[in-house]
């Protein structure tokens, strides 16, 4: 990724490492909604710490540009937007009230605060969610979600005798990361292809997945295929749990906006040159309606999907002064 702004072009400097983090998010070297959010906060911190700006206005401009580069990487995980909006909220007011060092200090503190709270939230929701896992459960999970795995690992560490079935998650096969991580942890795990979900559902006690975005009506946006899992689970009367920190709730769905679903390069599915003239589609996420979700596990507690609106309302303060509303 080439540098998009430079002093030599009369613009402001976005630090190379920030561009590098954005590139890694775009190419999925950094992936998973939580990790993306923490990396974006870390990028803004780096931008401020290494900035050569000579005044407050210049720093604000740099931050706006760094923010745009980060936000343009992947559209679906609202954790990314929530992270950068949290760090840069009320920036103009902050800039008017502080000198350059004061502003830098405040932005760095916010970024560190976000990262720390994000890590703690995962631990906390792992603990809360683990209480819903019973001894002897077989759990089906999809893709690789650090939050779903926090629930599973915590339950296992409590001595519960559990087993996991993990889907492959075509086309990028993040399911293999799940398999690697859980087997290192000593948790019995079976790998299946995505299309085998309904075949195995009779062996499953609970479905546990993560989320990239949760809408105000409780619909959950997560890795493509999640809605199939939830539908098959619903049919078989198997419970579906979603494990997600409260910053995965999507503020603009409160005002009726839809979550943008990322469509990635068809080359991830198959070499398009093999099928000239054939359209190949590669949506990376899908929407599971609230009717197919039994519980959402957050760091603040467990809620039914219908209570998503309330979680978002509580967040107003967090995003006040950001450009969401
Ligand atoms: C990852 C994915 C994960 C959520 C939640 O998609 O859909 O289930 O991001 O992850 P991708 P976490 O691999 O395309 O980023 O619980 O770790 O935040």
CSV table of C-alpha atoms and ligand atoms in Angstrom, one decimal:
chain,number,residue,atom,x,y,z
A,1,UNK,CA,0.0,0.0,0.0
A,2,UNK,CA,1.6,3.3,-1.1
A,3,UNK,CA,1.6,6.3,1.1
A,4,UNK,CA,-1.6,8.3,0.4
A,5,UNK,CA,-0.7,11.5,2.1
A,6,UNK,CA,2.7,13.1,2.6
A,7,UNK,CA,4.1,16.4,3.7
A,8,UNK,CA,5.8,16.7,0.3
A,9,UNK,CA,2.4,16.8,-1.4
A,10,UNK,CA,1.2,19.5,0.8
A,11,UNK,CA,-0.8,17.2,3.0
A,12,UNK,CA,-0.2,15.6,6.3
A,13,UNK,CA,1.8,12.6,7.2
A,14,UNK,CA,0.1,9.3,8.0
A,15,UNK,CA,2.6,7.1,9.7
A,16,UNK,CA,3.8,4.0,7.6
A,17,UNK,CA,2.9,1.6,10.4
A,18,UNK,CA,-0.7,2.9,10.4
A,19,UNK,CA,-0.9,2.2,6.6
A,20,UNK,CA,0.6,-1.1,7.3
A,21,UNK,CA,-2.0,-2.0,9.9
A,22,UNK,CA,-4.8,-0.9,7.5
A,23,UNK,CA,-3.3,-3.1,4.8
A,24,UNK,CA,-3.2,-6.1,7.1
A,25,UNK,CA,-6.8,-5.5,8.1
A,26,UNK,CA,-7.8,-5.3,4.4
A,27,UNK,CA,-5.9,-8.5,3.4
A,28,UNK,CA,-7.1,-10.3,6.6
A,29,UNK,CA,-3.7,-10.8,8.1
A,30,UNK,CA,-5.4,-9.0,11.0
A,31,UNK,CA,-8.9,-10.4,11.2
A,32,UNK,CA,-11.8,-11.1,13.5
A,33,UNK,CA,-13.9,-8.2,14.7
A,34,UNK,CA,-12.3,-7.8,18.1
A,35,UNK,CA,-8.8,-7.9,16.9
A,36,UNK,CA,-9.6,-5.5,14.0
A,37,UNK,CA,-11.0,-3.0,16.6
A,38,UNK,CA,-8.0,-3.2,18.9
A,39,UNK,CA,-5.6,-2.9,16.0
A,40,UNK,CA,-7.3,0.2,14.7
A,41,UNK,CA,-7.1,1.8,18.2
A,42,UNK,CA,-3.4,0.9,18.3
A,43,UNK,CA,-2.9,2.5,14.9
A,44,UNK,CA,-4.4,5.8,16.1
A,45,UNK,CA,-2.2,5.6,19.1
A,46,UNK,CA,0.9,5.1,16.9
A,47,UNK,CA,-0.3,7.9,14.7
A,48,UNK,CA,-0.3,10.3,17.6
A,49,UNK,CA,2.9,9.1,19.3
A,50,UNK,CA,5.0,9.3,16.1
A,51,UNK,CA,3.3,12.4,14.7
A,52,UNK,CA,5.6,15.3,13.7
A,53,UNK,CA,2.7,17.7,13.6
A,54,UNK,CA,3.6,21.2,14.8
A,55,UNK,CA,0.1,22.2,16.1
A,56,UNK,CA,-3.2,20.8,17.2
A,57,UNK,CA,-5.0,21.4,13.9
A,58,UNK,CA,-2.4,19.4,12.0
A,59,UNK,CA,-2.7,16.6,14.4
A,60,UNK,CA,-6.5,16.6,14.1
A,61,UNK,CA,-6.1,16.4,10.3
A,62,UNK,CA,-3.7,13.5,10.5
A,63,UNK,CA,-6.1,11.7,12.8
A,64,UNK,CA,-9.0,12.2,10.4
A,65,UNK,CA,-6.9,10.8,7.6
A,66,UNK,CA,-5.6,7.9,9.6
A,67,UNK,CA,-9.2,7.2,10.6
A,68,UNK,CA,-10.4,7.2,7.0
A,69,UNK,CA,-7.7,4.8,5.9
A,70,UNK,CA,-8.6,2.4,8.7
A,71,UNK,CA,-12.4,2.7,8.1
A,72,UNK,CA,-12.0,2.0,4.4
A,73,UNK,CA,-10.5,-1.4,5.0
A,74,UNK,CA,-13.5,-3.6,5.8
A,75,UNK,CA,-17.1,-2.4,6.0
A,76,UNK,CA,-19.0,-5.0,8.0
A,77,UNK,CA,-17.4,-5.3,11.5
A,78,UNK,CA,-18.8,-2.2,13.3
A,79,UNK,CA,-16.2,-2.8,16.0
A,80,UNK,CA,-13.8,-1.0,13.7
A,81,UNK,CA,-15.9,2.1,13.4
A,82,UNK,CA,-16.8,2.0,17.0
A,83,UNK,CA,-13.2,1.8,18.0
A,84,UNK,CA,-12.0,4.7,15.9
A,85,UNK,CA,-15.1,6.8,16.8
A,86,UNK,CA,-14.5,6.1,20.5
A,87,UNK,CA,-10.9,7.2,20.2
A,88,UNK,CA,-11.6,10.4,18.2
A,89,UNK,CA,-15.0,11.4,19.6
A,90,UNK,CA,-15.4,15.1,20.2
A,91,UNK,CA,-12.0,15.7,18.7
A,92,UNK,CA,-12.7,19.3,17.7
A,93,UNK,CA,-13.8,20.2,21.3
A,94,UNK,CA,-10.8,18.4,22.7
A,95,UNK,CA,-8.5,20.2,20.2
A,96,UNK,CA,-9.9,23.6,21.3
A,97,UNK,CA,-9.4,22.8,25.0
A,98,UNK,CA,-5.9,21.3,24.8
A,99,UNK,CA,-2.4,22.1,23.6
A,100,UNK,CA,-0.6,19.7,21.3
A,101,UNK,CA,0.9,17.5,24.1
A,102,UNK,CA,-2.4,17.6,26.0
A,103,UNK,CA,-4.3,16.4,23.0
A,104,UNK,CA,-1.8,13.7,22.2
A,105,UNK,CA,-2.0,12.4,25.8
A,106,UNK,CA,-5.8,12.3,25.7
A,107,UNK,CA,-6.0,10.4,22.4
A,108,UNK,CA,-3.3,7.9,23.5
A,109,UNK,CA,-5.2,7.4,26.8
A,110,UNK,CA,-8.5,6.7,25.0
A,111,UNK,CA,-6.8,4.2,22.6
A,112,UNK,CA,-5.2,2.4,25.5
A,113,UNK,CA,-8.5,2.4,27.4
A,114,UNK,CA,-10.3,0.9,24.4
A,115,UNK,CA,-7.7,-1.9,24.0
A,116,UNK,CA,-7.7,-2.7,27.7
A,117,UNK,CA,-11.5,-2.7,28.0
A,118,UNK,CA,-11.8,-4.9,24.9
A,119,UNK,CA,-9.4,-7.5,26.3
A,120,UNK,CA,-11.2,-7.5,29.7
A,121,UNK,CA,-14.6,-7.7,28.0
A,122,UNK,CA,-13.7,-10.9,26.2
A,123,UNK,CA,-12.5,-12.5,29.5
A,124,UNK,CA,-15.7,-11.3,31.3
A,125,UNK,CA,-18.1,-12.6,28.6
A,126,UNK,CA,-16.2,-15.9,28.5
A,127,UNK,CA,-16.9,-16.3,32.1
A,128,UNK,CA,-20.5,-15.2,31.8
A,129,UNK,CA,-21.1,-17.4,28.8
A,130,UNK,CA,-19.4,-20.4,30.3
A,131,UNK,CA,-22.2,-20.7,32.8
A,132,UNK,CA,-24.6,-21.6,30.0
A,133,UNK,CA,-22.4,-24.5,28.9
A,134,UNK,CA,-23.2,-27.8,30.6
A,135,UNK,CA,-21.1,-30.8,31.4
A,136,UNK,CA,-21.3,-33.2,28.5
A,137,UNK,CA,-22.2,-30.5,25.9
A,138,UNK,CA,-21.3,-30.8,22.2
A,139,UNK,CA,-20.8,-27.3,20.9
A,140,UNK,CA,-20.9,-26.3,17.2
A,141,UNK,CA,-19.0,-23.2,16.3
A,142,UNK,CA,-18.3,-21.4,13.0
A,143,UNK,CA,-15.3,-19.6,11.6
A,144,UNK,CA,-12.9,-18.3,14.2
A,145,UNK,CA,-14.3,-16.0,16.9
A,146,UNK,CA,-12.1,-15.2,19.9
A,147,UNK,CA,-15.3,-14.6,21.9
A,148,UNK,CA,-17.0,-17.8,21.1
A,149,UNK,CA,-13.7,-19.5,22.0
A,150,UNK,CA,-13.5,-17.6,25.2
A,151,UNK,CA,-16.9,-19.1,26.3
A,152,UNK,CA,-15.8,-22.6,25.2
A,153,UNK,CA,-12.3,-22.5,26.8
A,154,UNK,CA,-13.6,-21.1,30.0
A,155,UNK,CA,-16.2,-23.8,30.3
A,156,UNK,CA,-13.5,-26.4,29.6
A,157,UNK,CA,-11.2,-24.8,32.2
A,158,UNK,CA,-14.0,-25.2,34.8
A,159,UNK,CA,-13.7,-28.9,34.3
A,160,UNK,CA,-16.7,-29.4,32.1
A,161,UNK,CA,-16.5,-32.4,29.8
A,162,UNK,CA,-17.2,-30.7,26.4
A,163,UNK,CA,-16.5,-31.4,22.8
A,164,UNK,CA,-16.5,-29.0,19.8
A,165,UNK,CA,-17.5,-29.4,16.2
A,166,UNK,CA,-15.9,-26.6,14.0
A,167,UNK,CA,-16.9,-25.7,10.5
A,168,UNK,CA,-14.2,-25.1,7.9
A,169,UNK,CA,-15.6,-21.6,7.0
A,170,UNK,CA,-15.1,-21.5,3.2
A,171,UNK,CA,-13.5,-19.8,1.4
A,172,UNK,CA,-10.8,-18.5,3.8
A,173,UNK,CA,-10.9,-21.5,6.2
A,174,UNK,CA,-10.7,-19.6,9.5
A,175,UNK,CA,-12.2,-22.8,11.0
A,176,UNK,CA,-8.8,-24.3,10.8
A,177,UNK,CA,-7.5,-21.6,13.2
A,178,UNK,CA,-10.3,-22.6,15.6
A,179,UNK,CA,-9.3,-26.3,15.3
A,180,UNK,CA,-5.6,-25.5,15.9
A,181,UNK,CA,-6.4,-23.2,18.9
A,182,UNK,CA,-8.8,-25.6,20.6
A,183,UNK,CA,-6.7,-28.7,20.1
A,184,UNK,CA,-3.7,-26.9,21.6
A,185,UNK,CA,-5.9,-26.3,24.5
A,186,UNK,CA,-6.7,-30.0,24.8
A,187,UNK,CA,-10.4,-29.6,23.9
A,188,UNK,CA,-11.7,-32.6,21.8
A,189,UNK,CA,-12.6,-31.1,18.4
A,190,UNK,CA,-14.0,-32.4,15.1
A,191,UNK,CA,-13.6,-30.5,11.8
A,192,UNK,CA,-16.5,-30.5,9.3
A,193,UNK,CA,-17.2,-28.8,6.0
A,194,UNK,CA,-19.8,-26.0,6.1
A,195,UNK,CA,-22.4,-28.0,4.2
A,196,UNK,CA,-22.3,-30.8,6.8
A,197,UNK,CA,-23.8,-28.6,9.5
A,198,UNK,CA,-27.4,-30.0,9.3
A,199,UNK,CA,-26.1,-33.6,9.0
A,200,UNK,CA,-24.4,-33.2,12.4
A,201,UNK,CA,-27.0,-31.0,14.1
A,202,UNK,CA,-28.5,-34.1,15.9
A,203,UNK,CA,-25.2,-34.4,17.8
A,204,UNK,CA,-25.1,-30.8,18.9
A,205,UNK,CA,-26.3,-29.3,22.2
A,206,UNK,CA,-25.5,-25.7,21.6
A,207,UNK,CA,-24.3,-23.4,18.8
A,208,UNK,CA,-21.9,-20.7,19.9
A,209,UNK,CA,-20.7,-18.1,17.4
A,210,UNK,CA,-19.3,-14.6,17.4
A,211,UNK,CA,-20.5,-11.4,15.7
A,212,UNK,CA,-19.2,-8.6,13.5
A,213,UNK,CA,-22.2,-6.4,14.0
A,214,UNK,CA,-25.5,-6.6,16.0
A,215,UNK,CA,-28.4,-4.5,14.8
A,216,UNK,CA,-30.9,-2.7,17.0
A,217,UNK,CA,-33.5,-5.4,16.3
A,218,UNK,CA,-31.1,-8.1,17.5
A,219,UNK,CA,-30.2,-9.4,14.1
A,220,UNK,CA,-26.6,-10.7,14.1
A,221,UNK,CA,-24.1,-10.2,11.3
A,222,UNK,CA,-21.4,-12.8,11.3
A,223,UNK,CA,-19.3,-15.0,9.0
A,224,UNK,CA,-21.2,-16.2,5.9
A,225,UNK,CA,-22.9,-19.4,6.8
A,226,UNK,CA,-23.8,-18.4,10.4
A,227,UNK,CA,-27.5,-18.0,9.4
A,228,UNK,CA,-27.5,-21.5,8.0
A,229,UNK,CA,-26.2,-22.9,11.3
A,230,UNK,CA,-28.8,-20.9,13.2
A,231,UNK,CA,-31.6,-22.0,10.9
A,232,UNK,CA,-30.6,-25.7,11.2
A,233,UNK,CA,-30.2,-25.3,15.0
A,234,UNK,CA,-33.7,-23.7,15.2
A,235,UNK,CA,-35.2,-26.6,13.3
A,236,UNK,CA,-33.5,-29.1,15.6
A,237,UNK,CA,-34.4,-27.1,18.7
A,238,UNK,CA,-30.8,-26.6,19.5
A,239,UNK,CA,-29.9,-23.3,21.3
A,240,UNK,CA,-27.9,-20.7,19.4
A,241,UNK,CA,-25.7,-18.3,21.5
A,242,UNK,CA,-23.9,-15.3,20.1
A,243,UNK,CA,-20.8,-14.1,22.1
A,244,UNK,CA,-20.0,-10.4,21.4
A,245,UNK,CA,-18.7,-7.4,23.4
A,246,UNK,CA,-21.1,-4.4,23.6
A,247,UNK,CA,-19.0,-2.5,21.0
A,248,UNK,CA,-20.2,-5.0,18.3
A,249,UNK,CA,-23.7,-3.4,18.5
A,250,UNK,CA,-24.2,-1.2,15.5
A,251,UNK,CA,-25.3,2.4,16.4
A,252,UNK,CA,-26.6,3.5,13.0
A,253,UNK,CA,-29.1,0.6,12.9
A,254,UNK,CA,-30.9,2.6,15.5
A,255,UNK,CA,-31.8,5.0,12.8
A,256,UNK,CA,-32.7,2.3,10.3
A,257,UNK,CA,-29.4,1.9,8.5
A,258,UNK,CA,-28.6,-1.6,7.2
A,259,UNK,CA,-25.2,-3.2,7.9
A,260,UNK,CA,-23.1,-3.3,4.8
A,261,UNK,CA,-22.1,-6.8,3.8
A,262,UNK,CA,-18.6,-7.1,2.5
A,263,UNK,CA,-18.2,-8.9,-0.8
A,264,UNK,CA,-14.7,-10.1,-1.3
A,265,UNK,CA,-12.6,-11.1,-4.3
A,266,UNK,CA,-14.1,-14.0,-6.2
A,267,UNK,CA,-10.5,-15.4,-6.5
A,268,UNK,CA,-10.9,-16.4,-2.9
A,269,UNK,CA,-13.5,-18.9,-4.0
A,270,UNK,CA,-12.0,-20.3,-7.2
A,271,UNK,CA,-9.7,-19.1,-9.9
A,272,UNK,CA,-12.1,-17.0,-12.1
A,273,UNK,CA,-10.0,-17.8,-15.2
A,274,UNK,CA,-11.3,-21.4,-15.0
A,275,UNK,CA,-14.8,-20.2,-15.7
A,276,UNK,CA,-14.8,-17.4,-18.2
A,277,UNK,CA,-18.0,-15.4,-18.3
A,278,UNK,CA,-19.3,-16.9,-15.0
A,279,UNK,CA,-20.1,-14.6,-12.2
A,280,UNK,CA,-18.6,-15.7,-8.9
A,281,UNK,CA,-20.0,-14.1,-5.7
A,282,UNK,CA,-18.2,-14.1,-2.4
A,283,UNK,CA,-20.2,-12.4,0.4
A,284,UNK,CA,-18.1,-12.6,3.6
A,285,UNK,CA,-21.0,-12.2,6.1
A,286,UNK,CA,-24.7,-12.9,6.4
A,287,UNK,CA,-27.5,-11.8,8.7
A,288,UNK,CA,-29.1,-14.1,11.2
A,289,UNK,CA,-32.6,-12.9,12.2
A,290,UNK,CA,-33.2,-12.5,15.9
A,291,UNK,CA,-35.9,-15.3,15.8
A,292,UNK,CA,-33.0,-17.8,15.4
A,293,UNK,CA,-30.9,-16.5,18.2
A,294,UNK,CA,-31.6,-17.5,21.8
A,295,UNK,CA,-29.1,-15.4,23.7
A,296,UNK,CA,-26.5,-12.8,23.2
A,297,UNK,CA,-23.6,-13.0,25.7
A,298,UNK,CA,-21.9,-9.7,26.3
A,299,UNK,CA,-19.5,-8.5,29.0
A,300,UNK,CA,-22.4,-6.7,30.7
A,301,UNK,CA,-24.5,-9.9,30.9
A,302,UNK,CA,-26.7,-12.1,28.9
A,303,UNK,CA,-29.6,-10.6,26.9
A,304,UNK,CA,-32.2,-11.9,24.5
A,305,UNK,CA,-31.7,-10.5,21.0
A,306,UNK,CA,-34.8,-8.3,21.6
A,307,UNK,CA,-32.8,-6.3,24.2
A,308,UNK,CA,-30.2,-5.2,21.6
A,309,UNK,CA,-31.9,-1.8,21.4
A,310,UNK,CA,-31.3,-1.2,25.1
A,311,UNK,CA,-27.6,-2.0,24.8
A,312,UNK,CA,-27.3,0.6,22.0
A,313,UNK,CA,-29.2,3.2,24.0
A,314,UNK,CA,-26.7,2.8,26.8
A,315,UNK,CA,-23.9,3.4,24.4
A,316,UNK,CA,-25.1,6.9,23.4
A,317,UNK,CA,-22.7,8.5,25.8
A,318,UNK,CA,-19.8,6.5,24.4
A,319,UNK,CA,-20.3,7.8,20.9
A,320,UNK,CA,-21.5,11.3,21.7
A,321,UNK,CA,-19.6,13.8,19.5
A,322,UNK,CA,-18.5,11.2,17.0
A,323,UNK,CA,-19.8,11.5,13.5
A,324,UNK,CA,-22.2,8.6,13.8
A,325,UNK,CA,-25.2,10.7,14.8
B,1,LIG,C1,-14.5,-13.3,11.5
B,1,LIG,C2,-15.9,-13.6,12.0
B,1,LIG,C3,-15.9,-13.7,13.5
B,1,LIG,C4,-16.3,-12.3,14.1
B,1,LIG,C5,-16.2,-12.3,15.6
B,1,LIG,O1,-14.6,-12.9,10.1
B,1,LIG,O2,-16.9,-13.6,11.4
B,1,LIG,O3,-16.9,-14.6,13.9
B,1,LIG,O4,-15.4,-11.3,13.6
B,1,LIG,O5,-14.8,-12.5,16.0
B,1,LIG,P1,-13.2,-12.5,9.3
B,1,LIG,P2,-14.3,-12.1,17.5
B,1,LIG,O6,-12.3,-13.7,9.5
B,1,LIG,O7,-13.7,-12.3,7.9
B,1,LIG,O8,-12.7,-11.3,9.9
B,1,LIG,O9,-15.2,-12.8,18.4
B,1,LIG,O10,-12.9,-12.6,17.5
B,1,LIG,O11,-14.3,-10.6,17.6
